[in-house]
Coordinates of C-alpha atoms and ligand atoms in Angstrom, one line a residue:
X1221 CA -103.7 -99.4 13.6
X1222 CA -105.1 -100.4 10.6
X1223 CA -104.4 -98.3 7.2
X1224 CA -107.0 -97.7 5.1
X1225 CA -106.2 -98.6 2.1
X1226 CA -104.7 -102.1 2.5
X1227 CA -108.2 -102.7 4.0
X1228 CA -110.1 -101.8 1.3
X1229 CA -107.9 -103.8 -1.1
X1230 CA -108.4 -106.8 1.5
X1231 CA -112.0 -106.1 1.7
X1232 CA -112.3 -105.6 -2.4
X1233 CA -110.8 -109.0 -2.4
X1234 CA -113.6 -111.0 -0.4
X1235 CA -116.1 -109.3 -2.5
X1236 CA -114.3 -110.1 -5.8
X1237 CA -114.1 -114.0 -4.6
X1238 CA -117.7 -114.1 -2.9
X1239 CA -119.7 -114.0 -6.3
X1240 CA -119.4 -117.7 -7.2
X1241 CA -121.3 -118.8 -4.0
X1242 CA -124.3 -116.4 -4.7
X1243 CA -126.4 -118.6 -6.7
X1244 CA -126.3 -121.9 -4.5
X1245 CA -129.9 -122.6 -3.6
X1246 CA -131.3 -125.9 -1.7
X1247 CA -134.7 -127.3 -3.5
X1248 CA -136.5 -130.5 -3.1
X1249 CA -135.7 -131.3 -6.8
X1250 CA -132.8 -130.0 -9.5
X1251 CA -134.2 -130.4 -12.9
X1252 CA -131.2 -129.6 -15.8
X1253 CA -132.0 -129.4 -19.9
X1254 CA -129.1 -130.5 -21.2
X1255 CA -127.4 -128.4 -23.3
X1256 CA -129.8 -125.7 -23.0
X1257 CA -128.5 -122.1 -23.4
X1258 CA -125.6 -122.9 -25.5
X1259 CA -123.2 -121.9 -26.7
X1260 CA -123.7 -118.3 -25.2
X1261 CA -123.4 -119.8 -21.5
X1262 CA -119.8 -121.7 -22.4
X1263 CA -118.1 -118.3 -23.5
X1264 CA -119.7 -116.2 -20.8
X1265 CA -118.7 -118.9 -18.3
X1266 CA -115.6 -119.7 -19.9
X1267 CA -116.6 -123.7 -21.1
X1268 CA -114.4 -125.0 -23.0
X1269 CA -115.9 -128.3 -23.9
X1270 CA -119.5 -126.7 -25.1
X1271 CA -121.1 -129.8 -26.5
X1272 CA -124.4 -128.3 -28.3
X1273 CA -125.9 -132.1 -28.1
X1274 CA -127.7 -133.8 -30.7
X1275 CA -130.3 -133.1 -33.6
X1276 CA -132.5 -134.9 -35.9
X1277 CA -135.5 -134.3 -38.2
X1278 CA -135.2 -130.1 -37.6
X1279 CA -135.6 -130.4 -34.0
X1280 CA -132.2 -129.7 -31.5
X1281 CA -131.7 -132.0 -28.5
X1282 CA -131.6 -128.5 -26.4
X1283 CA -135.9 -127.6 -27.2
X1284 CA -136.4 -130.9 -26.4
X1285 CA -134.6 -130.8 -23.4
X1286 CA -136.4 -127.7 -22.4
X1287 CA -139.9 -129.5 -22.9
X1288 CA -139.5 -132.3 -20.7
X1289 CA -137.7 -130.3 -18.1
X1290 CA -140.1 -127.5 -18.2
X1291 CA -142.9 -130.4 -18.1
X1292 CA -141.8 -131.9 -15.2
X1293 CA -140.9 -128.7 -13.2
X1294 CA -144.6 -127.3 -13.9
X1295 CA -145.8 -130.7 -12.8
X1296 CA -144.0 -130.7 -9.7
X1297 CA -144.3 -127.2 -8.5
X1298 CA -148.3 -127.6 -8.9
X1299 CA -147.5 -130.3 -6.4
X1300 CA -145.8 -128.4 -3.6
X1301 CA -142.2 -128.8 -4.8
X1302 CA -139.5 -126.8 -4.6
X1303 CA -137.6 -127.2 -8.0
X1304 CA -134.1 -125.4 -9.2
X1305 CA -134.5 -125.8 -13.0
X1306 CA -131.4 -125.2 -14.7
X1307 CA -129.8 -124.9 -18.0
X1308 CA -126.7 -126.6 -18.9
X1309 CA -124.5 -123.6 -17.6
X1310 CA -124.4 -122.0 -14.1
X1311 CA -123.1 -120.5 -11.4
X1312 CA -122.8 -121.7 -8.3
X1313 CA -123.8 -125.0 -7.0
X1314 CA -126.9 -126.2 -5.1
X1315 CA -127.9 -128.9 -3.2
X1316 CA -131.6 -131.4 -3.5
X1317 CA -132.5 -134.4 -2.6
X1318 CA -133.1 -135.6 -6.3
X1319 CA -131.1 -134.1 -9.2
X1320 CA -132.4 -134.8 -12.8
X1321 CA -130.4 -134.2 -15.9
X1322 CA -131.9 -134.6 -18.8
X1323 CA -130.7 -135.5 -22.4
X1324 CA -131.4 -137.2 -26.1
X1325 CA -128.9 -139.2 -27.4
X1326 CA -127.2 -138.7 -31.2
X1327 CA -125.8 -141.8 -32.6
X1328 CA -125.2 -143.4 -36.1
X1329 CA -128.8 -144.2 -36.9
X1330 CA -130.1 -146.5 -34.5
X1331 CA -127.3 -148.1 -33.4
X1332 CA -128.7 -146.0 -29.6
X1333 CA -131.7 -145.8 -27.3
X1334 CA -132.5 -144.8 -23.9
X1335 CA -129.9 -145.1 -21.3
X1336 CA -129.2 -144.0 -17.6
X1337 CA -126.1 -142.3 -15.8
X1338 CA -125.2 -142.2 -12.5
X1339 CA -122.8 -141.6 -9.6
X1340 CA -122.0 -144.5 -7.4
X1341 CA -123.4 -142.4 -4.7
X1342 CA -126.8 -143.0 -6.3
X1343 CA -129.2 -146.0 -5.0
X1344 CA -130.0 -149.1 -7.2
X1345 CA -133.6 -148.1 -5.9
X1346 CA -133.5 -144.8 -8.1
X1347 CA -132.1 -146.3 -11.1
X1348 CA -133.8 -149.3 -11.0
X1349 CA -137.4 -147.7 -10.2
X1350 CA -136.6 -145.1 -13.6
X1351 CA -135.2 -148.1 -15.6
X1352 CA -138.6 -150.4 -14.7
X1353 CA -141.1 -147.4 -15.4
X1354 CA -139.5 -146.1 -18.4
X1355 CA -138.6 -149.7 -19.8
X1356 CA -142.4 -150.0 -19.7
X1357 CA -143.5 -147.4 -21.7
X1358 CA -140.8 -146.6 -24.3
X1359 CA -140.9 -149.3 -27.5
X1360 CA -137.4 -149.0 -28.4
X1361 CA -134.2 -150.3 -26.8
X1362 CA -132.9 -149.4 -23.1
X1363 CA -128.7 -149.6 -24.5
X1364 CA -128.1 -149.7 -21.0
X1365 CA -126.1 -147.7 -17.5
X1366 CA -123.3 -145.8 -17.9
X1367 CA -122.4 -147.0 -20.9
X1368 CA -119.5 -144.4 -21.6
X1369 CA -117.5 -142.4 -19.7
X1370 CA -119.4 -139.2 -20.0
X1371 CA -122.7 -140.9 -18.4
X1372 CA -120.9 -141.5 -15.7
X1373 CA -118.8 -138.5 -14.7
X1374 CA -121.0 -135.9 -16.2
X1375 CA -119.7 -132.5 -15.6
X1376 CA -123.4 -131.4 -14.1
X1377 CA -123.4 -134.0 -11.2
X1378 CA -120.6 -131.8 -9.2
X1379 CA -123.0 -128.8 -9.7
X1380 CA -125.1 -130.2 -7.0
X1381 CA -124.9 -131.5 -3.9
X1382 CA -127.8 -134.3 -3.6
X1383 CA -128.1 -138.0 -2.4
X1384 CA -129.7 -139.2 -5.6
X1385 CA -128.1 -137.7 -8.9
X1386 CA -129.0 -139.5 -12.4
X1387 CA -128.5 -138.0 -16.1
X1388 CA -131.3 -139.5 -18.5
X1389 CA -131.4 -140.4 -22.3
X1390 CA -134.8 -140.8 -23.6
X1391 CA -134.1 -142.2 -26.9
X1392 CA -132.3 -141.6 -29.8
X1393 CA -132.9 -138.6 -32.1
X1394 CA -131.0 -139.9 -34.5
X1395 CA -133.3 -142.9 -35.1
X1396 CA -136.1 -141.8 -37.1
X1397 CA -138.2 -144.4 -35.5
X1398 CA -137.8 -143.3 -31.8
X1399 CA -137.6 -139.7 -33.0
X1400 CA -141.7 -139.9 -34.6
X1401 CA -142.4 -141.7 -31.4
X1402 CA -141.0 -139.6 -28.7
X1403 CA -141.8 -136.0 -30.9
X1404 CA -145.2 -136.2 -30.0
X1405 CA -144.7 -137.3 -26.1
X1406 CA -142.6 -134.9 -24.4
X1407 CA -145.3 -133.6 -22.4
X1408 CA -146.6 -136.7 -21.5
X1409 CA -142.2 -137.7 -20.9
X1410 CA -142.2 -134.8 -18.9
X1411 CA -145.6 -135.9 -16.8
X1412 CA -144.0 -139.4 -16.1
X1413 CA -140.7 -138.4 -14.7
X1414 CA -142.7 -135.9 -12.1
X1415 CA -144.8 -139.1 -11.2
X1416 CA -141.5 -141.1 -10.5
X1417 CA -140.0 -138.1 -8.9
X1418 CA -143.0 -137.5 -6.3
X1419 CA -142.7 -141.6 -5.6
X1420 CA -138.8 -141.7 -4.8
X1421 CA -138.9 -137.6 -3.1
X1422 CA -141.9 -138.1 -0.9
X1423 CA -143.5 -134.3 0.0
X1424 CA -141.8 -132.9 3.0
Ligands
LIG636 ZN1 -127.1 -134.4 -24.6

């Protein structure tokens, strides 16, 4: 016989533990702004290394984030996609086949540029195809992959589970050159990563 109360405290207990599953969703796509909804997400998540990214010229790394991420997700949604478009805070974890996580970089002046990170689970043929199409269009210098330590164990690639997982730098905010050239192109930055999304995550 089974007493009541040492149920309910069992039962209270798989309720209590169940909550940090209840936002995993499956998508064709994750799109993340970097830094986006922070700081309020690291306390009420309990974050303790709440990096608020970048700035430069009155405009934060985390609006620009938002712009290109909310670009692309419009983008690819109008195409049939499924897309979990997250901030730089969550609960839970999901699973796509392509995860995008976008960032600026902050540097002394110049001294950055674009740049890619990755897991080693991540094809060449996913870098590479980003690194020749962006290479392409942006004027400034591509600083290279995984060039520290943080490119290439960012904390957002155990978020999701996904066969292709790659954080992006567009450029440097920090250089006023590459900042007056990418401030009027995050539309159009957020139009070209759908295109190369929709070529490497055919439709289902
Ligand atoms: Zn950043």
């Amino acid at each position: 016989m089974i007493r009541l109360p040492a149920f309910a405290a069992v039962l209270a207990a798989l309720l209590l533990a169940a909550p940090a599953l209840a936002s995993a969703e499956d998508g064709d796509v994750l799109v993340q702004a970097g830094h986006e909804g922070r700081p309020e997400s690291c306390a009420r998540l309990h974050v303790k290394a709440c990096n608020l990214g970048t700035a430069g010229s009155g405009a934060r790394e985390m609006e620009w984030t938002a712009a290109v991420a909310d670009e692309t997700t419009r983008v690819l949604r109008a195409h049939g996609y499924t897309v979990l478009r997250r901030p730089a805070d969550y609960e839970g974890s999901d699973s796509a086949r392509a995860a995008v996580f976008l960032h600026f970089d902050g540097a002394s002046p110049c001294a950055s540029g674009a740049s890619v990170g990755f897991p080693s689970t991540t094809s060449r043929a996913f870098v590479g195809g980003w690194e020749r199409a962006y290479r392409a269009w942006f004027p400034f210098r591509f600083v290279g992959e995984n060039f520290t330590e943080n490119e290439h164990k960012y904390y957002g690639f155990r978020k999701v589970d996904a066969p292709e997982k790659m954080l992006i730098e567009f450029g440097e905010m920090t250089c006023p050159a590459q900042f007056a050239w990418m401030a009027p192109r995050l539309r159009e930055m957020g139009d070209r990563l759908a295109a190369f999304l929709m070529a490497q995550v055919p439709p289902r």
